[in-house]
């Protein structure tokens, strides 16, 4: 109850417009490590090669000191993001526009800005949504513009039905994925994401009440787009939007699904035994 009261009294407007600038290098070793994690051939990613879309998420990783990490593995509240005291924080979705591909080996800059902060009410109480805009560029110009939605909320009560929607059965593209703990651990390591729900099974089940390790939202989105790209290798991705509507766990396999909706668009979604947990739209040419 105290968390909800504190969250309600936070003045979110003071964070809107706040900015941050970070630099990084599209390191070949990191790109090859992600390729191996996704069961792709690392040797295809040499210096100067194009970085696949969404793989930028393994760069600009957080560098929070160990003493500044909370008991859940997340960085303690404060800093660039608002100090919302609702206990659960997760990546709810995003929208990306790809202007040109990033190249392995080049130095890049990311300018971030808090675009919106909103309070809403969900089935388990108060929600706070924070939208962060990122622009990644170099001397060659802008590569991509991304809006990232972060949600703060109360945990679901014990025994609650898993959130999600009814998955469509009319997929033209369908690939089964086994989200084993090794996959989740390696992706967390590459993104320097120390949130314990992705790799610490006792903590996840006993402290947060989940049935198993939670599949990272960015990982699920990356797997969806990688499956589409494998089926349509000649397509150039222009825009990608995704939204998490429910959780995925390492306790059950799920399908990566897709369906063309026009000459330059497709719908993508995850299907876990009929439950849709993530849906996405891709625009290409």
mmCIF file of C-alpha atoms in Angstrom:
data_model
loop_
_atom_site.group_PDB
_atom_site.id
_atom_site.type_symbol
_atom_site.label_atom_id
_atom_site.label_comp_id
_atom_site.label_asym_id
_atom_site.label_seq_id
_atom_site.Cartn_x
_atom_site.Cartn_y
_atom_site.Cartn_z
ATOM 1 C CA UNK A 1 0.000 0.000 0.000
ATOM 2 C CA UNK A 2 2.787 2.435 0.801
ATOM 3 C CA UNK A 3 4.302 1.886 -2.661
ATOM 4 C CA UNK A 4 1.031 2.885 -4.318
ATOM 5 C CA UNK A 5 0.698 5.976 -2.121
ATOM 6 C CA UNK A 6 4.265 7.068 -2.864
ATOM 7 C CA UNK A 7 3.825 6.494 -6.594
ATOM 8 C CA UNK A 8 0.663 8.597 -6.597
ATOM 9 C CA UNK A 9 2.382 11.552 -4.959
ATOM 10 C CA UNK A 10 5.347 11.638 -7.366
ATOM 11 C CA UNK A 11 5.217 14.631 -9.717
ATOM 12 C CA UNK A 12 5.945 12.911 -13.038
ATOM 13 C CA UNK A 13 5.903 16.134 -15.049
ATOM 14 C CA UNK A 14 9.328 17.161 -13.729
ATOM 15 C CA UNK A 15 10.941 14.254 -15.616
ATOM 16 C CA UNK A 16 9.408 14.945 -19.044
ATOM 17 C CA UNK A 17 12.049 16.341 -21.370
ATOM 18 C CA UNK A 18 14.974 15.103 -19.292
ATOM 19 C CA UNK A 19 17.830 14.006 -21.539
ATOM 20 C CA UNK A 20 20.907 11.797 -21.544
ATOM 21 C CA UNK A 21 23.762 11.295 -24.015
ATOM 22 C CA UNK A 22 25.846 8.129 -24.259
ATOM 23 C CA UNK A 23 28.472 6.837 -26.672
ATOM 24 C CA UNK A 24 29.435 3.300 -27.631
ATOM 25 C CA UNK A 25 31.121 1.262 -30.349
ATOM 26 C CA UNK A 26 29.371 -1.499 -32.303
ATOM 27 C CA UNK A 27 31.863 -4.068 -31.106
ATOM 28 C CA UNK A 28 32.321 -7.170 -33.282
ATOM 29 C CA UNK A 29 32.799 -9.503 -30.330
ATOM 30 C CA UNK A 30 29.473 -8.483 -28.791
ATOM 31 C CA UNK A 31 27.627 -8.884 -32.106
ATOM 32 C CA UNK A 32 29.144 -12.327 -32.600
ATOM 33 C CA UNK A 33 28.205 -13.323 -29.047
ATOM 34 C CA UNK A 34 24.583 -12.362 -29.733
ATOM 35 C CA UNK A 35 24.668 -14.332 -32.987
ATOM 36 C CA UNK A 36 25.843 -17.403 -31.068
ATOM 37 C CA UNK A 37 23.144 -16.847 -28.429
ATOM 38 C CA UNK A 38 20.488 -16.784 -31.166
ATOM 39 C CA UNK A 39 22.050 -19.884 -32.800
ATOM 40 C CA UNK A 40 23.303 -17.900 -35.809
ATOM 41 C CA UNK A 41 26.740 -18.152 -37.450
ATOM 42 C CA UNK A 42 28.996 -15.599 -35.702
ATOM 43 C CA UNK A 43 31.457 -15.553 -38.599
ATOM 44 C CA UNK A 44 29.000 -13.704 -40.827
ATOM 45 C CA UNK A 45 29.445 -10.628 -38.621
ATOM 46 C CA UNK A 46 32.800 -9.140 -39.572
ATOM 47 C CA UNK A 47 34.048 -5.554 -39.255
ATOM 48 C CA UNK A 48 32.062 -3.286 -41.553
ATOM 49 C CA UNK A 49 29.081 -5.657 -41.850
ATOM 50 C CA UNK A 50 25.570 -4.368 -41.198
ATOM 51 C CA UNK A 51 24.207 -5.004 -37.724
ATOM 52 C CA UNK A 52 20.799 -6.754 -37.907
ATOM 53 C CA UNK A 53 17.811 -4.703 -36.719
ATOM 54 C CA UNK A 54 17.116 -4.789 -32.956
ATOM 55 C CA UNK A 55 20.642 -6.014 -32.211
ATOM 56 C CA UNK A 56 21.518 -2.504 -31.018
ATOM 57 C CA UNK A 57 19.862 -3.501 -27.720
ATOM 58 C CA UNK A 58 23.097 -5.222 -26.646
ATOM 59 C CA UNK A 59 24.913 -1.878 -26.844
ATOM 60 C CA UNK A 60 24.631 1.207 -24.625
ATOM 61 C CA UNK A 61 24.213 -1.231 -21.723
ATOM 62 C CA UNK A 62 23.885 0.096 -18.151
ATOM 63 C CA UNK A 63 27.028 0.439 -16.047
ATOM 64 C CA UNK A 64 25.486 0.792 -12.592
ATOM 65 C CA UNK A 65 27.854 -0.042 -9.732
ATOM 66 C CA UNK A 66 27.162 -3.167 -7.657
ATOM 67 C CA UNK A 67 26.427 -1.070 -4.578
ATOM 68 C CA UNK A 68 23.624 0.668 -6.511
ATOM 69 C CA UNK A 69 21.710 -2.527 -7.363
ATOM 70 C CA UNK A 70 18.482 -3.362 -5.519
ATOM 71 C CA UNK A 71 17.455 -6.727 -4.073
ATOM 72 C CA UNK A 72 15.608 -7.628 -7.302
ATOM 73 C CA UNK A 73 18.767 -7.087 -9.365
ATOM 74 C CA UNK A 74 17.479 -3.883 -10.937
ATOM 75 C CA UNK A 75 19.344 -0.621 -10.400
ATOM 76 C CA UNK A 76 17.896 1.321 -7.466
ATOM 77 C CA UNK A 77 15.363 3.968 -8.417
ATOM 78 C CA UNK A 78 16.556 7.403 -9.435
ATOM 79 C CA UNK A 79 18.953 8.793 -12.011
ATOM 80 C CA UNK A 80 17.656 9.320 -15.539
ATOM 81 C CA UNK A 81 14.308 7.512 -15.058
ATOM 82 C CA UNK A 82 11.609 8.774 -12.668
ATOM 83 C CA UNK A 83 11.722 7.578 -9.060
ATOM 84 C CA UNK A 84 8.415 5.698 -9.246
ATOM 85 C CA UNK A 85 8.123 3.409 -6.234
ATOM 86 C CA UNK A 86 5.759 0.798 -7.640
ATOM 87 C CA UNK A 87 7.656 -2.466 -7.115
ATOM 88 C CA UNK A 88 7.623 -4.055 -10.592
ATOM 89 C CA UNK A 89 9.273 -2.425 -13.602
ATOM 90 C CA UNK A 90 9.348 -3.902 -17.094
ATOM 91 C CA UNK A 91 9.727 -3.076 -20.767
ATOM 92 C CA UNK A 92 6.172 -3.006 -22.160
ATOM 93 C CA UNK A 93 6.848 -2.341 -25.845
ATOM 94 C CA UNK A 94 8.208 0.115 -28.339
ATOM 95 C CA UNK A 95 8.258 1.571 -31.830
ATOM 96 C CA UNK A 96 11.343 1.831 -34.015
ATOM 97 C CA UNK A 97 12.100 3.510 -37.335
ATOM 98 C CA UNK A 98 15.245 2.314 -39.132
ATOM 99 C CA UNK A 99 16.822 4.981 -41.327
ATOM 100 C CA UNK A 100 19.981 3.043 -42.278
ATOM 101 C CA UNK A 101 21.844 0.023 -40.887
ATOM 102 C CA UNK A 102 24.419 0.334 -38.148
ATOM 103 C CA UNK A 103 27.822 -1.086 -39.079
ATOM 104 C CA UNK A 104 30.018 -3.275 -36.942
ATOM 105 C CA UNK A 105 33.084 -1.384 -35.778
ATOM 106 C CA UNK A 106 31.758 2.173 -35.892
ATOM 107 C CA UNK A 107 31.464 4.610 -33.013
ATOM 108 C CA UNK A 108 27.910 5.766 -32.320
ATOM 109 C CA UNK A 109 26.024 8.193 -30.078
ATOM 110 C CA UNK A 110 22.639 7.720 -28.444
ATOM 111 C CA UNK A 111 20.623 10.740 -27.337
ATOM 112 C CA UNK A 112 17.778 9.810 -24.988
ATOM 113 C CA UNK A 113 14.840 11.914 -23.857
ATOM 114 C CA UNK A 114 11.870 11.189 -21.612
ATOM 115 C CA UNK A 115 8.970 11.929 -23.923
ATOM 116 C CA UNK A 116 5.930 11.065 -21.777
ATOM 117 C CA UNK A 117 4.927 9.975 -18.268
ATOM 118 C CA UNK A 118 1.361 8.767 -17.708
ATOM 119 C CA UNK A 119 -0.646 7.224 -14.874
ATOM 120 C CA UNK A 120 -3.236 4.575 -15.686
ATOM 121 C CA UNK A 121 -5.237 1.966 -13.820
ATOM 122 C CA UNK A 122 -4.923 -1.749 -14.583
ATOM 123 C CA UNK A 123 -6.605 -4.849 -13.208
ATOM 124 C CA UNK A 124 -4.080 -4.992 -10.327
ATOM 125 C CA UNK A 125 -4.072 -1.291 -9.492
ATOM 126 C CA UNK A 126 -2.059 1.746 -10.517
ATOM 127 C CA UNK A 127 0.262 1.735 -13.529
ATOM 128 C CA UNK A 128 2.832 4.332 -14.496
ATOM 129 C CA UNK A 129 4.028 4.383 -18.119
ATOM 130 C CA UNK A 130 7.241 6.159 -19.067
ATOM 131 C CA UNK A 131 8.108 6.582 -22.753
ATOM 132 C CA UNK A 132 11.760 7.189 -23.575
ATOM 133 C CA UNK A 133 12.858 8.329 -27.040
ATOM 134 C CA UNK A 134 16.290 7.242 -28.287
ATOM 135 C CA UNK A 135 18.076 8.512 -31.397
ATOM 136 C CA UNK A 136 21.230 6.656 -32.463
ATOM 137 C CA UNK A 137 23.571 8.355 -34.925
ATOM 138 C CA UNK A 138 27.173 8.858 -36.015
ATOM 139 C CA UNK A 139 29.020 11.015 -38.517
ATOM 140 C CA UNK A 140 27.131 9.070 -41.219
ATOM 141 C CA UNK A 141 23.805 10.414 -39.914
ATOM 142 C CA UNK A 142 20.841 8.978 -38.003
ATOM 143 C CA UNK A 143 20.475 5.189 -37.913
ATOM 144 C CA UNK A 144 17.318 4.705 -35.934
ATOM 145 C CA UNK A 145 14.761 6.458 -33.768
ATOM 146 C CA UNK A 146 13.118 4.420 -31.036
ATOM 147 C CA UNK A 147 10.321 4.985 -28.552
ATOM 148 C CA UNK A 148 10.591 2.629 -25.580
ATOM 149 C CA UNK A 149 7.648 2.105 -23.201
ATOM 150 C CA UNK A 150 8.491 1.222 -19.593
ATOM 151 C CA UNK A 151 5.714 0.295 -17.151
ATOM 152 C CA UNK A 152 5.795 0.378 -13.357
ATOM 153 C CA UNK A 153 3.109 -1.658 -11.581
ATOM 154 C CA UNK A 154 2.074 -3.731 -8.602
ATOM 155 C CA UNK A 155 2.743 -7.490 -8.849
ATOM 156 C CA UNK A 156 -0.111 -9.773 -9.840
ATOM 157 C CA UNK A 157 -1.773 -11.491 -6.859
ATOM 158 C CA UNK A 158 -0.825 -15.149 -6.218
ATOM 159 C CA UNK A 159 -2.704 -17.553 -8.459
ATOM 160 C CA UNK A 160 -3.850 -14.851 -10.882
ATOM 161 C CA UNK A 161 -4.591 -15.894 -14.463
ATOM 162 C CA UNK A 162 -1.715 -15.107 -16.811
ATOM 163 C CA UNK A 163 -2.273 -11.965 -18.837
ATOM 164 C CA UNK A 164 -2.504 -12.339 -22.582
ATOM 165 C CA UNK A 165 -4.886 -12.525 -25.514
ATOM 166 C CA UNK A 166 -6.232 -15.307 -27.708
ATOM 167 C CA UNK A 167 -3.603 -16.132 -30.328
ATOM 168 C CA UNK A 168 -4.594 -16.352 -33.975
ATOM 169 C CA UNK A 169 -4.296 -19.818 -35.496
ATOM 170 C CA UNK A 170 -3.894 -18.480 -39.066
ATOM 171 C CA UNK A 171 -0.122 -18.080 -39.082
ATOM 172 C CA UNK A 172 1.660 -18.493 -42.410
ATOM 173 C CA UNK A 173 4.948 -18.475 -40.517
ATOM 174 C CA UNK A 174 5.398 -20.552 -37.361
ATOM 175 C CA UNK A 175 8.577 -21.597 -35.560
ATOM 176 C CA UNK A 176 8.842 -23.286 -32.169
ATOM 177 C CA UNK A 177 11.274 -21.837 -29.614
ATOM 178 C CA UNK A 178 12.508 -23.481 -26.423
ATOM 179 C CA UNK A 179 13.282 -20.672 -23.939
ATOM 180 C CA UNK A 180 15.764 -22.564 -21.799
ATOM 181 C CA UNK A 181 17.614 -20.904 -18.882
ATOM 182 C CA UNK A 182 20.875 -20.786 -20.844
ATOM 183 C CA UNK A 183 19.277 -18.655 -23.566
ATOM 184 C CA UNK A 184 17.811 -16.257 -20.998
ATOM 185 C CA UNK A 185 21.056 -16.061 -19.010
ATOM 186 C CA UNK A 186 23.202 -15.344 -22.064
ATOM 187 C CA UNK A 187 20.858 -12.603 -23.289
ATOM 188 C CA UNK A 188 20.791 -11.021 -19.831
ATOM 189 C CA UNK A 189 24.585 -11.140 -19.741
ATOM 190 C CA UNK A 190 24.894 -9.466 -23.153
ATOM 191 C CA UNK A 191 22.494 -6.671 -22.197
ATOM 192 C CA UNK A 192 24.004 -6.427 -18.685
ATOM 193 C CA UNK A 193 20.479 -6.907 -17.340
ATOM 194 C CA UNK A 194 20.807 -8.131 -13.764
ATOM 195 C CA UNK A 195 17.062 -8.376 -13.050
ATOM 196 C CA UNK A 196 16.877 -11.681 -11.177
ATOM 197 C CA UNK A 197 13.584 -12.865 -12.703
ATOM 198 C CA UNK A 198 15.494 -13.841 -15.857
ATOM 199 C CA UNK A 199 18.118 -16.145 -14.314
ATOM 200 C CA UNK A 200 17.500 -16.746 -10.578
ATOM 201 C CA UNK A 201 14.803 -19.417 -10.442
ATOM 202 C CA UNK A 202 14.420 -19.640 -6.625
ATOM 203 C CA UNK A 203 14.075 -15.853 -6.329
ATOM 204 C CA UNK A 204 11.657 -15.681 -9.264
ATOM 205 C CA UNK A 205 9.283 -18.339 -7.938
ATOM 206 C CA UNK A 206 9.530 -17.699 -4.183
ATOM 207 C CA UNK A 207 9.858 -13.922 -4.023
ATOM 208 C CA UNK A 208 7.991 -12.705 -7.109
ATOM 209 C CA UNK A 209 5.564 -15.600 -7.476
ATOM 210 C CA UNK A 210 6.181 -16.431 -11.128
ATOM 211 C CA UNK A 211 5.957 -20.070 -12.275
ATOM 212 C CA UNK A 212 9.409 -19.911 -13.860
ATOM 213 C CA UNK A 213 12.086 -17.655 -15.294
ATOM 214 C CA UNK A 214 10.645 -14.747 -17.275
ATOM 215 C CA UNK A 215 11.585 -14.385 -20.953
ATOM 216 C CA UNK A 216 12.943 -10.877 -21.604
ATOM 217 C CA UNK A 217 10.645 -8.714 -23.717
ATOM 218 C CA UNK A 218 13.473 -7.511 -25.990
ATOM 219 C CA UNK A 219 14.576 -11.113 -26.510
ATOM 220 C CA UNK A 220 11.067 -12.175 -27.547
ATOM 221 C CA UNK A 221 10.844 -9.198 -29.929
ATOM 222 C CA UNK A 222 14.267 -10.004 -31.403
ATOM 223 C CA UNK A 223 13.305 -13.653 -31.911
ATOM 224 C CA UNK A 224 10.100 -12.596 -33.680
ATOM 225 C CA UNK A 225 11.903 -10.293 -36.089
ATOM 226 C CA UNK A 226 14.729 -12.789 -36.663
ATOM 227 C CA UNK A 227 12.171 -15.443 -37.625
ATOM 228 C CA UNK A 228 10.556 -13.044 -40.094
ATOM 229 C CA UNK A 229 13.928 -12.050 -41.564
ATOM 230 C CA UNK A 230 14.905 -15.700 -42.016
ATOM 231 C CA UNK A 231 11.712 -16.303 -44.001
ATOM 232 C CA UNK A 232 12.078 -13.051 -46.010
ATOM 233 C CA UNK A 233 15.834 -12.378 -46.263
ATOM 234 C CA UNK A 234 15.524 -9.869 -49.121
ATOM 235 C CA UNK A 235 13.197 -7.550 -47.199
ATOM 236 C CA UNK A 236 14.659 -4.384 -45.672
ATOM 237 C CA UNK A 237 13.084 -3.574 -42.317
ATOM 238 C CA UNK A 238 11.843 0.009 -42.128
ATOM 239 C CA UNK A 239 9.661 0.089 -39.007
ATOM 240 C CA UNK A 240 8.946 -2.268 -36.175
ATOM 241 C CA UNK A 241 6.453 -1.904 -33.321
ATOM 242 C CA UNK A 242 5.794 -4.400 -30.548
ATOM 243 C CA UNK A 243 3.763 -4.678 -27.362
ATOM 244 C CA UNK A 244 3.977 -7.200 -24.543
ATOM 245 C CA UNK A 245 0.470 -8.202 -23.422
ATOM 246 C CA UNK A 246 1.473 -11.086 -21.149
ATOM 247 C CA UNK A 247 4.494 -12.967 -19.798
ATOM 248 C CA UNK A 248 6.443 -15.878 -21.258
ATOM 249 C CA UNK A 249 8.361 -18.331 -19.080
ATOM 250 C CA UNK A 250 11.048 -20.964 -19.446
ATOM 251 C CA UNK A 251 8.498 -23.560 -18.316
ATOM 252 C CA UNK A 252 6.800 -23.800 -21.729
ATOM 253 C CA UNK A 253 7.837 -23.681 -25.375
ATOM 254 C CA UNK A 254 6.126 -21.088 -27.554
ATOM 255 C CA UNK A 255 5.707 -20.397 -31.269
ATOM 256 C CA UNK A 256 7.000 -17.387 -33.192
ATOM 257 C CA UNK A 257 4.250 -16.602 -35.696
ATOM 258 C CA UNK A 258 3.737 -14.282 -38.626
ATOM 259 C CA UNK A 259 1.312 -13.361 -41.385
ATOM 260 C CA UNK A 260 1.740 -10.932 -44.287
ATOM 261 C CA UNK A 261 -0.915 -8.219 -44.195
ATOM 262 C CA UNK A 262 0.069 -6.366 -47.372
ATOM 263 C CA UNK A 263 2.874 -5.917 -49.900
ATOM 264 C CA UNK A 264 5.049 -4.152 -47.342
ATOM 265 C CA UNK A 265 3.676 -5.188 -43.932
ATOM 266 C CA UNK A 266 3.226 -8.166 -41.655
ATOM 267 C CA UNK A 267 1.842 -9.012 -38.230
ATOM 268 C CA UNK A 268 3.997 -11.057 -35.867
ATOM 269 C CA UNK A 269 3.072 -12.640 -32.540
ATOM 270 C CA UNK A 270 4.013 -15.248 -29.973
ATOM 271 C CA UNK A 271 1.704 -18.192 -29.333
ATOM 272 C CA UNK A 272 2.102 -20.129 -26.093
ATOM 273 C CA UNK A 273 -0.518 -22.886 -26.230
ATOM 274 C CA UNK A 274 -3.097 -20.483 -27.644
ATOM 275 C CA UNK A 275 -2.150 -17.511 -25.425
ATOM 276 C CA UNK A 276 -0.727 -14.481 -27.239
ATOM 277 C CA UNK A 277 1.931 -12.801 -25.086
ATOM 278 C CA UNK A 278 3.559 -10.395 -27.572
ATOM 279 C CA UNK A 279 2.324 -8.873 -30.799
ATOM 280 C CA UNK A 280 4.239 -6.836 -33.330
ATOM 281 C CA UNK A 281 3.948 -5.146 -36.703
ATOM 282 C CA UNK A 282 6.758 -4.872 -39.213
ATOM 283 C CA UNK A 283 6.948 -2.544 -42.227
ATOM 284 C CA UNK A 284 9.493 -3.371 -44.938
ATOM 285 C CA UNK A 285 10.455 -2.833 -48.557
#
